[in-house]
PDB file of C-alpha atoms in Angstrom:
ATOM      1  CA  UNK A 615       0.000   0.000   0.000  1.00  0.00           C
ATOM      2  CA  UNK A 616       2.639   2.272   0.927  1.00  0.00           C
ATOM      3  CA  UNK A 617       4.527   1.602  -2.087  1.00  0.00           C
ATOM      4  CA  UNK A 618       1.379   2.500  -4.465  1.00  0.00           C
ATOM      5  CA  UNK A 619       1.255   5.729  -2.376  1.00  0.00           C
ATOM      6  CA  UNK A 620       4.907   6.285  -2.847  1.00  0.00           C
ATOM      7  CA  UNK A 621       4.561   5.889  -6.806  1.00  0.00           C
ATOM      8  CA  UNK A 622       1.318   7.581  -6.848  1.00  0.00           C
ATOM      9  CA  UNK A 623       3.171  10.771  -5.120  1.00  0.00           C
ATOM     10  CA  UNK A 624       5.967  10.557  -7.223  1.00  0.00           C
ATOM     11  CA  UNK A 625       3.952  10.323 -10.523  1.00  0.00           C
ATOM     12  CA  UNK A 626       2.046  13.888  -9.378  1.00  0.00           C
ATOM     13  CA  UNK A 627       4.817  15.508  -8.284  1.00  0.00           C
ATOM     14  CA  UNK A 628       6.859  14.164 -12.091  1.00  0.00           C
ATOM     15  CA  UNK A 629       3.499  15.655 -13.703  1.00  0.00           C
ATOM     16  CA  UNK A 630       3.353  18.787 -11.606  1.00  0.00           C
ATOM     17  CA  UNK A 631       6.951  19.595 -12.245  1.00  0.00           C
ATOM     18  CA  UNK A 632       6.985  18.925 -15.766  1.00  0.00           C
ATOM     19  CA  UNK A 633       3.951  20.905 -16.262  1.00  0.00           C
ATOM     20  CA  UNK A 634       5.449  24.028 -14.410  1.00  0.00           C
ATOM     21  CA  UNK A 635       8.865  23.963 -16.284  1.00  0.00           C
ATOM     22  CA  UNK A 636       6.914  23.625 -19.950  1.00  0.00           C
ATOM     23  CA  UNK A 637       5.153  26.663 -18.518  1.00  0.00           C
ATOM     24  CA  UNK A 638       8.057  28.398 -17.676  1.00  0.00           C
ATOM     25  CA  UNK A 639       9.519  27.539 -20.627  1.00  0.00           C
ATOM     26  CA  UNK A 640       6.660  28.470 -22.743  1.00  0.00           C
ATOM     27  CA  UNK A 641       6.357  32.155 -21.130  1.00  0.00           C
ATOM     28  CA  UNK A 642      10.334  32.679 -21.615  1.00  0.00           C
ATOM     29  CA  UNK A 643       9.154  31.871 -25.177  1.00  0.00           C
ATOM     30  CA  UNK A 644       6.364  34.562 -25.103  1.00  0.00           C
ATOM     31  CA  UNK A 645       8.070  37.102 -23.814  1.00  0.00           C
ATOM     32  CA  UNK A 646      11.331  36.614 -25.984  1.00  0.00           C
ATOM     33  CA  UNK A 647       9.288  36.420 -28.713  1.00  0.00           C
ATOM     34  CA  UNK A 648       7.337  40.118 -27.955  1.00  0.00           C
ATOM     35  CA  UNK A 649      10.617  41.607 -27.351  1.00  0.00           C
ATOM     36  CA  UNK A 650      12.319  40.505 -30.989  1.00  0.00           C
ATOM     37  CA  UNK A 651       8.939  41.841 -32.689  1.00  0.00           C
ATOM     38  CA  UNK A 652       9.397  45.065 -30.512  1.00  0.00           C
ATOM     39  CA  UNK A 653      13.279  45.433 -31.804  1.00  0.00           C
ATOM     40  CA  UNK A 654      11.792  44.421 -35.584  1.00  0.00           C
ATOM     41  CA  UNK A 655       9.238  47.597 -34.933  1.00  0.00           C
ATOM     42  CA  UNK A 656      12.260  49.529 -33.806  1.00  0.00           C
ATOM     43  CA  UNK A 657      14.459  48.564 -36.628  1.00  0.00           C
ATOM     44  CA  UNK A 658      12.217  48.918 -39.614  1.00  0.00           C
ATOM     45  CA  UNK A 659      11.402  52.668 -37.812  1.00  0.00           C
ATOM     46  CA  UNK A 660      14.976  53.653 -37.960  1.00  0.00           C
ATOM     47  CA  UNK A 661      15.377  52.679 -40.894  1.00  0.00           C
ATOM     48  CA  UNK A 662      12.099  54.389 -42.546  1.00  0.00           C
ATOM     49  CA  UNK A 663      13.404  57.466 -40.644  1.00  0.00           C
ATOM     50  CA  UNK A 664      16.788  57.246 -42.147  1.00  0.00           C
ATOM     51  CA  UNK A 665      15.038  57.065 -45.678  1.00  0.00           C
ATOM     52  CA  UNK A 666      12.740  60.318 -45.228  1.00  0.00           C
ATOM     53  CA  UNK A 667      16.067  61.857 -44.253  1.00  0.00           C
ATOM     54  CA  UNK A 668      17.921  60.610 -47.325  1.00  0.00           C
ATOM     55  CA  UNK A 669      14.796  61.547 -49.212  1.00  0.00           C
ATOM     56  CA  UNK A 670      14.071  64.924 -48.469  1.00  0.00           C
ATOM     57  CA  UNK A 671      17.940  66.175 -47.986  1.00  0.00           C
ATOM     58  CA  UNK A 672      18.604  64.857 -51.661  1.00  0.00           C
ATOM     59  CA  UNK A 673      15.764  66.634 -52.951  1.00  0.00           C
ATOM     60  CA  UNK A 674      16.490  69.267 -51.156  1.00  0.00           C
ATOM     61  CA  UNK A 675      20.261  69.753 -52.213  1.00  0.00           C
ATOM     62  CA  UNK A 676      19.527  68.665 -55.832  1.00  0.00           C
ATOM     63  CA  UNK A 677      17.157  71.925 -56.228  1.00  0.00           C
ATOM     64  CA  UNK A 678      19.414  73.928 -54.429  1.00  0.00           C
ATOM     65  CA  UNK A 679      22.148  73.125 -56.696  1.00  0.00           C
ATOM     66  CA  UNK A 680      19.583  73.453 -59.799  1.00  0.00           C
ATOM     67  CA  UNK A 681      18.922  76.876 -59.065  1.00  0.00           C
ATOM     68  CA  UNK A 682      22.360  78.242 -58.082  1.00  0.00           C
ATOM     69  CA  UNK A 683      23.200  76.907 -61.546  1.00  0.00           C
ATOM     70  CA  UNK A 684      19.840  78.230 -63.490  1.00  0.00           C
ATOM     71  CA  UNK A 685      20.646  81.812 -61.931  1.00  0.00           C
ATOM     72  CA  UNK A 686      24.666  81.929 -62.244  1.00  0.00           C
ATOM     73  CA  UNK A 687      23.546  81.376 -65.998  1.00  0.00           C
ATOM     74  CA  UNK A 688      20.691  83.818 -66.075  1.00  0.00           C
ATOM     75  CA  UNK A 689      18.655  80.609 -67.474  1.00  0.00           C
ATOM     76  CA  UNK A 690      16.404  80.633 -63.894  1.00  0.00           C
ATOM     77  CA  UNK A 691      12.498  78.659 -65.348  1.00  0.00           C
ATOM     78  CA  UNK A 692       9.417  79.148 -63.414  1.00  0.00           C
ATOM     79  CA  UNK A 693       9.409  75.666 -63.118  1.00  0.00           C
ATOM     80  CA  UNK A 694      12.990  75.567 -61.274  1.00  0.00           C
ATOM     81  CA  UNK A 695      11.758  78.038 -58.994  1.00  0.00           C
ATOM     82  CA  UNK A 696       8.832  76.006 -57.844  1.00  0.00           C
ATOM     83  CA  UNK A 697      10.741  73.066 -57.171  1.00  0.00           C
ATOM     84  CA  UNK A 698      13.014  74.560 -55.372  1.00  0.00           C
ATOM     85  CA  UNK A 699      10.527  75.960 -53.374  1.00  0.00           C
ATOM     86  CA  UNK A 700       8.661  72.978 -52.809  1.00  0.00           C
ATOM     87  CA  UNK A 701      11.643  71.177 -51.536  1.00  0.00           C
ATOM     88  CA  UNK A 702      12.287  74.173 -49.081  1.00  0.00           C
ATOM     89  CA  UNK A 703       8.752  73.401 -48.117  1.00  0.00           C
ATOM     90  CA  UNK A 704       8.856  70.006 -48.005  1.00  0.00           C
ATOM     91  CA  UNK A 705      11.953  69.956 -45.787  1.00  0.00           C
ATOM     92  CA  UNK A 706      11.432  72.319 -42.978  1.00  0.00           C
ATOM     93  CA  UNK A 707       7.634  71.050 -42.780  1.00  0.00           C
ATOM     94  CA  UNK A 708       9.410  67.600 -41.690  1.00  0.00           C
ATOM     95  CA  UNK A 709      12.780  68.683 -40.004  1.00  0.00           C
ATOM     96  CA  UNK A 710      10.820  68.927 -36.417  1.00  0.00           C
ATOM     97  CA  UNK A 711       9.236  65.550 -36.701  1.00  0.00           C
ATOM     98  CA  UNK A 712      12.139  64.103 -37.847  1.00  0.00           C
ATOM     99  CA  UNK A 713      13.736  65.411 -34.820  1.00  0.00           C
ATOM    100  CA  UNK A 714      11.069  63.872 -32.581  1.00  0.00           C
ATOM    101  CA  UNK A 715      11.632  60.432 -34.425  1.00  0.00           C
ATOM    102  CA  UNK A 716      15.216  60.148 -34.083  1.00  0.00           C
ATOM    103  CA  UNK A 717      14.513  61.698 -30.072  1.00  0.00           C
ATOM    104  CA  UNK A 718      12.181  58.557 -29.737  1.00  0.00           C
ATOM    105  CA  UNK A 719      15.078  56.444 -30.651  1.00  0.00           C
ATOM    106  CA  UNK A 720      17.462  57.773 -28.381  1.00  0.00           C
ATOM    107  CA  UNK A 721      19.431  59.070 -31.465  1.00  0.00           C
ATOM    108  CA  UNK A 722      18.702  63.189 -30.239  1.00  0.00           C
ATOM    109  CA  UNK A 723      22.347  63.697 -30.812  1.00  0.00           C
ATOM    110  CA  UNK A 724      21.451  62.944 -34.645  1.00  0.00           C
ATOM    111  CA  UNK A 725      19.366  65.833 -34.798  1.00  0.00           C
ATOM    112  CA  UNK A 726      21.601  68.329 -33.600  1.00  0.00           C
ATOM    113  CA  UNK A 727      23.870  66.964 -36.286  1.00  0.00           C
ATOM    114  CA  UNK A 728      21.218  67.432 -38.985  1.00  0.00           C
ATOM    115  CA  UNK A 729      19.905  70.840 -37.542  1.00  0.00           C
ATOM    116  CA  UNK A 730      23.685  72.320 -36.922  1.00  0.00           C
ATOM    117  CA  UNK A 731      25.477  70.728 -40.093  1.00  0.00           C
ATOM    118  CA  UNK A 732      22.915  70.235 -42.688  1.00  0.00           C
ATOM    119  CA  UNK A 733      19.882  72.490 -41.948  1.00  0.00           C
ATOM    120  CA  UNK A 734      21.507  75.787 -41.204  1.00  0.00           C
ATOM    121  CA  UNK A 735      24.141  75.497 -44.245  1.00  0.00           C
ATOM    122  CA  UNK A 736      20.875  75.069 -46.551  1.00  0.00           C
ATOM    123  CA  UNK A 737      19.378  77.736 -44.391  1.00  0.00           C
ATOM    124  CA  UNK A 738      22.663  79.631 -45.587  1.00  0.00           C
ATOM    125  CA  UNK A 739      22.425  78.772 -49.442  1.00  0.00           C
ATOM    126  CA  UNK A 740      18.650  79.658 -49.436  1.00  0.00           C
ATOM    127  CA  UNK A 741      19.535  83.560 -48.094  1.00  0.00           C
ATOM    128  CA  UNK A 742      21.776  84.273 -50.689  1.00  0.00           C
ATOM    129  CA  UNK A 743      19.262  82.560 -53.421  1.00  0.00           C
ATOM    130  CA  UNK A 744      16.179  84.526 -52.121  1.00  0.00           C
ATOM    131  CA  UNK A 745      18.233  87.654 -52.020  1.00  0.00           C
ATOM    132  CA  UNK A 746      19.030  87.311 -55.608  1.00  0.00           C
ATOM    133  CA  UNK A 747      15.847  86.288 -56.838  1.00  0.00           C
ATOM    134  CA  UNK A 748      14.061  88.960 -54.721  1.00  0.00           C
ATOM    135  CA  UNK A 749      16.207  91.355 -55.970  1.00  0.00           C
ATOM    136  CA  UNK A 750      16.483  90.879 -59.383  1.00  0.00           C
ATOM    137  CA  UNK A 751      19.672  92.035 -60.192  1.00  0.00           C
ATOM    138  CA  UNK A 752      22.768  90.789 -61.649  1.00  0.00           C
ATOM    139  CA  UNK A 753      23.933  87.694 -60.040  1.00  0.00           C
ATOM    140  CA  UNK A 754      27.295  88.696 -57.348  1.00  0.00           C
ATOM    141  CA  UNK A 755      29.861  85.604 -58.172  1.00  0.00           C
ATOM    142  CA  UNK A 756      31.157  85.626 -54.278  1.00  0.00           C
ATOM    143  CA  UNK A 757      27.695  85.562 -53.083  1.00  0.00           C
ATOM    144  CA  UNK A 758      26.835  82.189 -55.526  1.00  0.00           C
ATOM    145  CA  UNK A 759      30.196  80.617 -54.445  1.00  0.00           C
ATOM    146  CA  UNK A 760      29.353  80.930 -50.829  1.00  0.00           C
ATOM    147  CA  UNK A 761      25.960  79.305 -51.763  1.00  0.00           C
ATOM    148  CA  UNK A 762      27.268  76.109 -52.877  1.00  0.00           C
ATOM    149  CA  UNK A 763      30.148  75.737 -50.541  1.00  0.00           C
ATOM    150  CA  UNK A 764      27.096  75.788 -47.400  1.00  0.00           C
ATOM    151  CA  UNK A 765      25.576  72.935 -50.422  1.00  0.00           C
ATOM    152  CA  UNK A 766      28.214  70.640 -50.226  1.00  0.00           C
ATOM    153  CA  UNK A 767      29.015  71.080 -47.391  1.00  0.00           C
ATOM    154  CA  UNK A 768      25.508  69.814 -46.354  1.00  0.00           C
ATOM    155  CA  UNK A 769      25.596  66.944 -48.911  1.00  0.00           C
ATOM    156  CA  UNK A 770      28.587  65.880 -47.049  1.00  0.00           C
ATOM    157  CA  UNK A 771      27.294  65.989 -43.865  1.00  0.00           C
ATOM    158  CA  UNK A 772      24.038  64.599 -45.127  1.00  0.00           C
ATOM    159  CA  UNK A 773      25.727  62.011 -46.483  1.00  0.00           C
ATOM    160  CA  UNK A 774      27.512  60.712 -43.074  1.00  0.00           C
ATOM    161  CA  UNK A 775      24.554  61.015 -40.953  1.00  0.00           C
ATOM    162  CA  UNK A 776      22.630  58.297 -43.387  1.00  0.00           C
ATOM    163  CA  UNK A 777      25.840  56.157 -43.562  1.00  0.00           C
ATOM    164  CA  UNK A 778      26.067  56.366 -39.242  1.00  0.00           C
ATOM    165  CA  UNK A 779      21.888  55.752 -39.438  1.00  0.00           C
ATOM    166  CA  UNK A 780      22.557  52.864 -41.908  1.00  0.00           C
ATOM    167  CA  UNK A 781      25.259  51.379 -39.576  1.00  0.00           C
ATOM    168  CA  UNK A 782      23.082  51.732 -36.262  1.00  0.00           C
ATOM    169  CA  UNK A 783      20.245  50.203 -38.542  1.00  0.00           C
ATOM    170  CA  UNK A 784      22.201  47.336 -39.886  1.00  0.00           C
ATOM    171  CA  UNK A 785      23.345  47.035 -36.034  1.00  0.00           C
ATOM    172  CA  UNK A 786      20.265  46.582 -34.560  1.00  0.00           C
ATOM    173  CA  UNK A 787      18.971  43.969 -37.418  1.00  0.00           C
ATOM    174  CA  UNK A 788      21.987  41.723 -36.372  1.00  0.00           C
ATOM    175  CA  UNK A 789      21.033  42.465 -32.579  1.00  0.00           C
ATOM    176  CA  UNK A 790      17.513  40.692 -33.683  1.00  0.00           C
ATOM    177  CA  UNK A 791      18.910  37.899 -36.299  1.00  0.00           C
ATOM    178  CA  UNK A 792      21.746  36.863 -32.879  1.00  0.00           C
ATOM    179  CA  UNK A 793      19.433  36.950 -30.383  1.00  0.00           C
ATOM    180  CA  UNK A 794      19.039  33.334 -29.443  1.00  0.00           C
ATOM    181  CA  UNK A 795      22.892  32.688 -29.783  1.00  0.00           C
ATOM    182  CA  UNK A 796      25.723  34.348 -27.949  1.00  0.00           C
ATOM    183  CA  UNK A 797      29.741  35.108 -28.766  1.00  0.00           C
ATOM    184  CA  UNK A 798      31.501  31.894 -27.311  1.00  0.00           C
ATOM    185  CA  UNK A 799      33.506  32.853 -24.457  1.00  0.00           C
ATOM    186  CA  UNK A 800      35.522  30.987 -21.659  1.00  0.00           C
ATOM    187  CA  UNK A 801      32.467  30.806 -18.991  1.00  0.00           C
ATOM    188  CA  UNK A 802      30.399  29.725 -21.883  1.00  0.00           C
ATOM    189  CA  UNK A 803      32.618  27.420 -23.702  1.00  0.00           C
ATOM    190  CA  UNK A 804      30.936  24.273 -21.777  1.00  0.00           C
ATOM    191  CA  UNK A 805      27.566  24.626 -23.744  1.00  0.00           C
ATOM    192  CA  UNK A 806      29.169  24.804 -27.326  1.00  0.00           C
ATOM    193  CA  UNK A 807      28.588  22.022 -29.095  1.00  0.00           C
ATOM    194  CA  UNK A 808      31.508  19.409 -29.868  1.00  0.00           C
ATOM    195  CA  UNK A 809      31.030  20.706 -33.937  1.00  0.00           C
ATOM    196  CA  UNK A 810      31.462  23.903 -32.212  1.00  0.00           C
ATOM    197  CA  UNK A 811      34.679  23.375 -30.352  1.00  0.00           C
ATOM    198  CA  UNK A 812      36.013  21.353 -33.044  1.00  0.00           C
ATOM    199  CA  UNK A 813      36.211  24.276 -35.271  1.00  0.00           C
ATOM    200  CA  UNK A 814      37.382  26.740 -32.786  1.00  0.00           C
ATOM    201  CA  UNK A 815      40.636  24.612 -32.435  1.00  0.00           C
ATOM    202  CA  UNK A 816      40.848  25.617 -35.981  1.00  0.00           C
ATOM    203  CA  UNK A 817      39.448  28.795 -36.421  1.00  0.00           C
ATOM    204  CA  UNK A 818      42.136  32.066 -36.507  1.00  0.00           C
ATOM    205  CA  UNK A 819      39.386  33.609 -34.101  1.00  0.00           C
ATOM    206  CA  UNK A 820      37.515  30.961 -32.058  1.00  0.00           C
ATOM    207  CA  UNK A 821      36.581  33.757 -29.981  1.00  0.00           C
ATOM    208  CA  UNK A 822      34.164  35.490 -32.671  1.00  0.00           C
ATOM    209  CA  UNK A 823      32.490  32.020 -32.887  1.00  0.00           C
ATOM    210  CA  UNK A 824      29.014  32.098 -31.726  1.00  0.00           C
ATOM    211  CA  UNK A 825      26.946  29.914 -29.742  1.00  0.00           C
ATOM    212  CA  UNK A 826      23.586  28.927 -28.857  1.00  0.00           C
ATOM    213  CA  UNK A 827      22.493  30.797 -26.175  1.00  0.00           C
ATOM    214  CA  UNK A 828      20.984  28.849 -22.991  1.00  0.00           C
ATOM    215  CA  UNK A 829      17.080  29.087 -22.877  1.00  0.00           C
ATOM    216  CA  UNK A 830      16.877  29.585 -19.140  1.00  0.00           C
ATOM    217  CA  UNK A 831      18.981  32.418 -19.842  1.00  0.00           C
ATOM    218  CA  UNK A 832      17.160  33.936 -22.554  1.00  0.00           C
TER     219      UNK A 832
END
């Protein structure tokens, strides 16, 4: 009688156990799970921010550079003039939500960059243009040259801040795509598989090998 007992207890308790370690296991899952589709939301918003800004700054600098041309050759269309004006629009109707965006991401220091090295040399380029179109007069070389210099130099700072917004982009992708592995290290170097350790003897890095990563750890 006592024996049935005994096996009786020990078959709940197996049961019991085994249920509340799937469950464990199963709400690790869950929650792992929420927080890659969270950094996926993240990712794809950085990187839909860092198109806008590549959007909008070429436009911008591409009709900037049209109309410094058009009017250094006295050959300044109605239809240049719009553009260029619409792009003016286009970009300072966005710059402060673009701010916000890259604020939301922790990236604020971005939009100084953009405000300080991009915005205000176009701000710089677009005096000089309005003066001469307001004005009407003949076009003052040094005034032109000054123009495009603040131009390119915010297509090259343009230019870096999508290349750094690329690279914290691409960054954060990997982040996602490594998540359930880990860089094999000496504390770790127990759970890599023998395939694993087999190449490391091998490998000219064995350090940069990765491994899976423990799931009562994820």
């Amino acid at each position: 009688m006592f024996d049935i007992l005994k096996i009786l207890i020990t078959f709940i308790l197996t049961g019991f156990v085994g249920v509340f370690i799937s469950h464990k296991f199963q709400q690790k899952n869950n929650q792992n799970q929420l927080r890659i589709k969270k950094a996926e939301k993240k990712a794809a918003e950085l990187k839909a921010i860092r198109d806008n800004f590549e959007k909008l700054s070429s436009e911008r600098i591409y009709r900037t550079r049209q109309i410094i041309s058009s009017i250094n050759e006295k050959s300044l269309t109605d239809k240049e003039r719009e553009g260029y004006q619409d792009s003016v629009i286009d970009w300072n109707k966005n710059l402060n939500a673009m701010f916000f965006d890259l604020s939301s991401h922790k990236l604020y220091e971005f939009a100084i960059r953009i405000e300080i090295d991009v915005h205000n040399e176009l701000a710089t380029a677009h005096l000089e243009i309005k003066k001469e179109i307001k004005n009407n007069k003949s076009v003052i070389p040094a005034d032109l040259v000054m123009a495009l210099k603040s131009t390119n130099r915010a297509y090259e700072s343009a230019r870096k801040v999508t290349k750094s917004l690329t690279d914290i982009a691409d960054n954060r992708w990997d982040e996602i795509k490594d998540y359930d592995s880990e860089p094999l290290t000496y504390s770790n170097i127990h759970q890599a598989s023998t395939i694993t350790l087999l190449i490391a003897l091998f490998h000219k890095s064995p350090l940069r090998l990765r491994i899976n990563r423990s799931r009562l750890n994820r």
